Coordinates of C-alpha atoms in Angstrom, one line a residue:
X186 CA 0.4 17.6 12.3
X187 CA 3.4 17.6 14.6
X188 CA 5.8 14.8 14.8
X189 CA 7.8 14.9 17.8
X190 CA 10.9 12.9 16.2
X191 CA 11.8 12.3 13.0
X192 CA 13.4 8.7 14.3
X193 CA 9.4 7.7 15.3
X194 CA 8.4 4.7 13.1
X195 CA 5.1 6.4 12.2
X196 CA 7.2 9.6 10.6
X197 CA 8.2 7.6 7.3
X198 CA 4.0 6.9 6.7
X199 CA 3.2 10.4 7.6
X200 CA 6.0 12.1 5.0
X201 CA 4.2 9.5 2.7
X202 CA 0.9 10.9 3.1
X203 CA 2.1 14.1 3.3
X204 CA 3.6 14.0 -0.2
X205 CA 0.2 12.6 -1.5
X206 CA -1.4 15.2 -0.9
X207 CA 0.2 17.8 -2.3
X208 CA 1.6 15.5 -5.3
X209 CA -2.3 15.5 -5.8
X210 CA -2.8 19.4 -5.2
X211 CA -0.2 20.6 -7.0
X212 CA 1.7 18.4 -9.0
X213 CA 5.3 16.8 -8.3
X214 CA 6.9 19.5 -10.4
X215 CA 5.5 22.0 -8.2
X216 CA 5.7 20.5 -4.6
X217 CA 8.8 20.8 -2.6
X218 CA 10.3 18.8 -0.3
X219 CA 10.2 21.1 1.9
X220 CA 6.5 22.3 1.8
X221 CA 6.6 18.4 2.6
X222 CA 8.7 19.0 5.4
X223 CA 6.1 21.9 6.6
X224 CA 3.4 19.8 6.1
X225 CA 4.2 17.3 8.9
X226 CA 6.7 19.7 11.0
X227 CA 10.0 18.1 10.1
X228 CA 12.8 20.4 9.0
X229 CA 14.1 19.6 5.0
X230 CA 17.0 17.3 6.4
X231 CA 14.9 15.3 8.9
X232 CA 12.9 14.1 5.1
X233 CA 15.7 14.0 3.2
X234 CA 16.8 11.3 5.9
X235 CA 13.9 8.7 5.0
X236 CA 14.1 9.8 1.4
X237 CA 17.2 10.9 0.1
X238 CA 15.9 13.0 -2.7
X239 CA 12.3 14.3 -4.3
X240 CA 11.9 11.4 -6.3
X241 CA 12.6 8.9 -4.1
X242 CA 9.7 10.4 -2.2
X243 CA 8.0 9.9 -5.5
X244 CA 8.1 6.5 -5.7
X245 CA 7.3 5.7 -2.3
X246 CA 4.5 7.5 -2.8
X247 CA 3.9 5.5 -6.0
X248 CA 4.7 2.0 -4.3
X249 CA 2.2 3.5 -1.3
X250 CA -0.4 3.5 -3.6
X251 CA 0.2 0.5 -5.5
X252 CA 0.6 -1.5 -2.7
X253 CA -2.6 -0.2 -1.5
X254 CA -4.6 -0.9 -4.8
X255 CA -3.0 -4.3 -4.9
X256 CA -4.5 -5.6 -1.8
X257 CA -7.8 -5.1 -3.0
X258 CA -8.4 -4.4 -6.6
X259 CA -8.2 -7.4 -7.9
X260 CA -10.7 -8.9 -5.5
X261 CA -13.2 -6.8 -6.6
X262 CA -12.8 -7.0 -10.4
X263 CA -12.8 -10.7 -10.2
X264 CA -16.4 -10.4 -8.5
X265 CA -17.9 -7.9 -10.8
X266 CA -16.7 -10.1 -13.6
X267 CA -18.2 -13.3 -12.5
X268 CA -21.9 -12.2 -11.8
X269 CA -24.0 -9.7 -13.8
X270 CA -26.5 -10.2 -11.1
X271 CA -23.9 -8.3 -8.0
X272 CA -22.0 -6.0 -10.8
X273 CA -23.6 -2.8 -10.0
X274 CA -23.1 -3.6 -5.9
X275 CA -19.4 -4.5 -6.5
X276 CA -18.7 -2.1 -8.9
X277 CA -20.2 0.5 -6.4
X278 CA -17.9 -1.0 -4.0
X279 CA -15.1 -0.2 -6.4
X280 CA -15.9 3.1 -6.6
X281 CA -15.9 3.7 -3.2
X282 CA -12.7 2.0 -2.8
X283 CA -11.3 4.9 -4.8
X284 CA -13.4 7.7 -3.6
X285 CA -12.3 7.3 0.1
X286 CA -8.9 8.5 -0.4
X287 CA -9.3 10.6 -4.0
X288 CA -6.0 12.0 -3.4
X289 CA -4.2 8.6 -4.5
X290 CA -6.8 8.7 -8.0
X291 CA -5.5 12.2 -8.7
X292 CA -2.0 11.3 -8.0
X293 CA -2.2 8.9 -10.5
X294 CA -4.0 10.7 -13.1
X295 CA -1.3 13.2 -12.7
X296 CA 1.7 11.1 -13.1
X297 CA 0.0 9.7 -16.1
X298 CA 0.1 12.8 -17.7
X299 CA 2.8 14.4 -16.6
X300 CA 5.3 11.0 -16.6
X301 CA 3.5 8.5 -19.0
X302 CA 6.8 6.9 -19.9
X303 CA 7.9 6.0 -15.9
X304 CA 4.1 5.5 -15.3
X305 CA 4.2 2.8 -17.7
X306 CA 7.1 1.0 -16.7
X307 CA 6.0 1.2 -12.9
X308 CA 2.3 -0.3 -14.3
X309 CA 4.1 -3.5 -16.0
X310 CA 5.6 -4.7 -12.7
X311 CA 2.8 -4.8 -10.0
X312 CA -0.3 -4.5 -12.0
X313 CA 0.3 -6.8 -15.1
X314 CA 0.1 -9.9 -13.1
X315 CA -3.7 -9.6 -11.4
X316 CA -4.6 -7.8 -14.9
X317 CA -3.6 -10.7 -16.4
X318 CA -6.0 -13.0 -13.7
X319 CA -9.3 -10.8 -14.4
X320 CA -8.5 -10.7 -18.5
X321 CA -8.2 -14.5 -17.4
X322 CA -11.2 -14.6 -16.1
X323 CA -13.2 -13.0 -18.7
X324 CA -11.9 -14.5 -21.2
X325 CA -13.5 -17.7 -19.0
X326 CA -17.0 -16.0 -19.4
X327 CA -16.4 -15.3 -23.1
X328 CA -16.2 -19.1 -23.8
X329 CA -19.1 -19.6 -21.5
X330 CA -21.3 -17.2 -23.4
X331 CA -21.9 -14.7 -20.5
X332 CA -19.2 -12.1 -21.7
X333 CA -19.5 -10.6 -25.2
X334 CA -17.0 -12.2 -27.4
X335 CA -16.0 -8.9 -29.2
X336 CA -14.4 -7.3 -25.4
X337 CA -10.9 -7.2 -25.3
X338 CA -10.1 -8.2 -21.8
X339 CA -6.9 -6.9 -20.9
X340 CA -8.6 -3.4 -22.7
X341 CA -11.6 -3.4 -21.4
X342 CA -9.9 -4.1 -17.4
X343 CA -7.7 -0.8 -18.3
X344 CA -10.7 1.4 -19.2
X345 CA -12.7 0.6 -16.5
X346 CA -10.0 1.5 -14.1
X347 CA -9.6 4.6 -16.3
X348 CA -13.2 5.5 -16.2
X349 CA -13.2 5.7 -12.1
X350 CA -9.8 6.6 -11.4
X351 CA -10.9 9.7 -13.8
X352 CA -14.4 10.2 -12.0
X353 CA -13.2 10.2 -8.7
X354 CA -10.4 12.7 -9.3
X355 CA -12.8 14.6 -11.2
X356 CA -15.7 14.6 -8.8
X357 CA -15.7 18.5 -7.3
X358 CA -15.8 19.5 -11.5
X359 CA -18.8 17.3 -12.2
X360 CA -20.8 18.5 -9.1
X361 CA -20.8 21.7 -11.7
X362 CA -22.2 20.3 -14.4
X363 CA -24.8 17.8 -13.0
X364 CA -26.6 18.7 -9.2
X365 CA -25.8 17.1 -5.8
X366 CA -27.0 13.7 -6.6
X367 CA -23.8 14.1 -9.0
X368 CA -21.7 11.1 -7.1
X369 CA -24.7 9.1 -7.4
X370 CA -25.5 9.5 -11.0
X371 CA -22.0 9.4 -12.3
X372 CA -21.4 6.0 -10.2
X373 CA -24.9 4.6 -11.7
X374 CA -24.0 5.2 -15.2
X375 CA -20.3 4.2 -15.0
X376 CA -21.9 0.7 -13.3
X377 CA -24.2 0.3 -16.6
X378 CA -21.5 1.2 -19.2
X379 CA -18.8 -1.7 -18.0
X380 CA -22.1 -3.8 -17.3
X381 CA -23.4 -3.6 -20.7
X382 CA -20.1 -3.6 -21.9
X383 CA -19.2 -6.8 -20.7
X384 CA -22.3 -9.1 -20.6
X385 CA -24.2 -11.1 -23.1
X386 CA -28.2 -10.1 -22.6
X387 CA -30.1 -12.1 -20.9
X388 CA -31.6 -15.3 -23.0
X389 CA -35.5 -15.7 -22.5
X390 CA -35.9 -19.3 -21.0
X391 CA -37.3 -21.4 -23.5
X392 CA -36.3 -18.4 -26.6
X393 CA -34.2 -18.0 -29.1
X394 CA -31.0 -15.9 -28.9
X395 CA -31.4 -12.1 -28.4
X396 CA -30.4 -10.2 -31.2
X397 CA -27.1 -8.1 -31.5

């Protein structure tokens, strides 16, 4: 990729993407700034211009992310939670969400890891408040009867996000250990373990409870 000027408004987004990539690669530890410099033809100084230092690259790629995530995530927890009927299509959806750029899951994943302390400080301000809304909401279906009343909300968001955050970063390891339908498969079963999870069993019209 070759950016002509490192004054263009598109160069800050590139360095940004960039960086995501190889965060995801390699690590943060092990990327430079300027393999990120290489990576979209800058020299080190025209980076260090839109981001004074590594970790400031960091966190925009961080905030990137987040932002990202935030513009769509919650959306599509809220609808898995509020029909059992459209759970495996919207969780499919989620997943796909994810899976188009895996680079931000593994980013992530990696931070956790490596920087679980900053990682959770960073997860408190932007995430807490629509984690809050779908823990909300299920706590809604609990009272209802639809959700079991055993789930813990806020938990059971987290693992969730966990569970496909890890499968997508994870994908090219499980194509080893299951065969090509392996995206398929692992998006199926991750789609039945939240469902079951979460939902009460069906009542037969007219029956008695089903047993737990």
């Amino acid at each position: 990729m070759v950016l002509a000027r490192s004054s263009d408004p598109d160069v800050p987004r590139a360095i940004v993407a960039a960086a995501t990539r190889l965060f995801a690669a390699q690590g943060f530890d092990a990327t430079s700034v300027q393999a990120v410099a290489d990576e979209v033809s800058l020299t080190k100084q025209a980076v260090l211009h839109h981001f004074p230092s590594k970790e400031h690259l960091r966190q925009a790629v961080l905030d990137a992310i987040l932002a990202h995530w935030n513009d769509t995530l919650p959306r599509l927890l809220l609808a898995a939670a509020a029909s059992e009927d459209r759970f495996e299509a919207v969780f499919g959806e989620l997943s796909a969400f994810f899976a188009a750029d895996p680079d931000r899951a593994r980013v992530v994943l990696r931070e956790a890891l490596d920087r679980p302390a900053e990682m959770r400080k960073l997860l408190r301000g932007p995430v807490r408040p629509w984690l809050e809304a779908v823990a909300g909401y299920i706590r809604s279906g609990q009272a209802a009867g639809k959700h079991h009343a055993d789930v813990d909300p806020e938990t059971y968001v987290v693992h969730v996000m966990l569970f496909v955050i890890s499968a997508v970063a994870t994908a090219s390891v499980m194509q080893g250990a299951l065969d090509d339908e392996a995206r398929a498969r692992s998006d199926k079963e991750l789609a039945r373990i939240a469902r079951a999870s979460l939902f009460t069993p069906a009542r037969p019209r007219g029956g008695a409870p089903p047993k737990r």
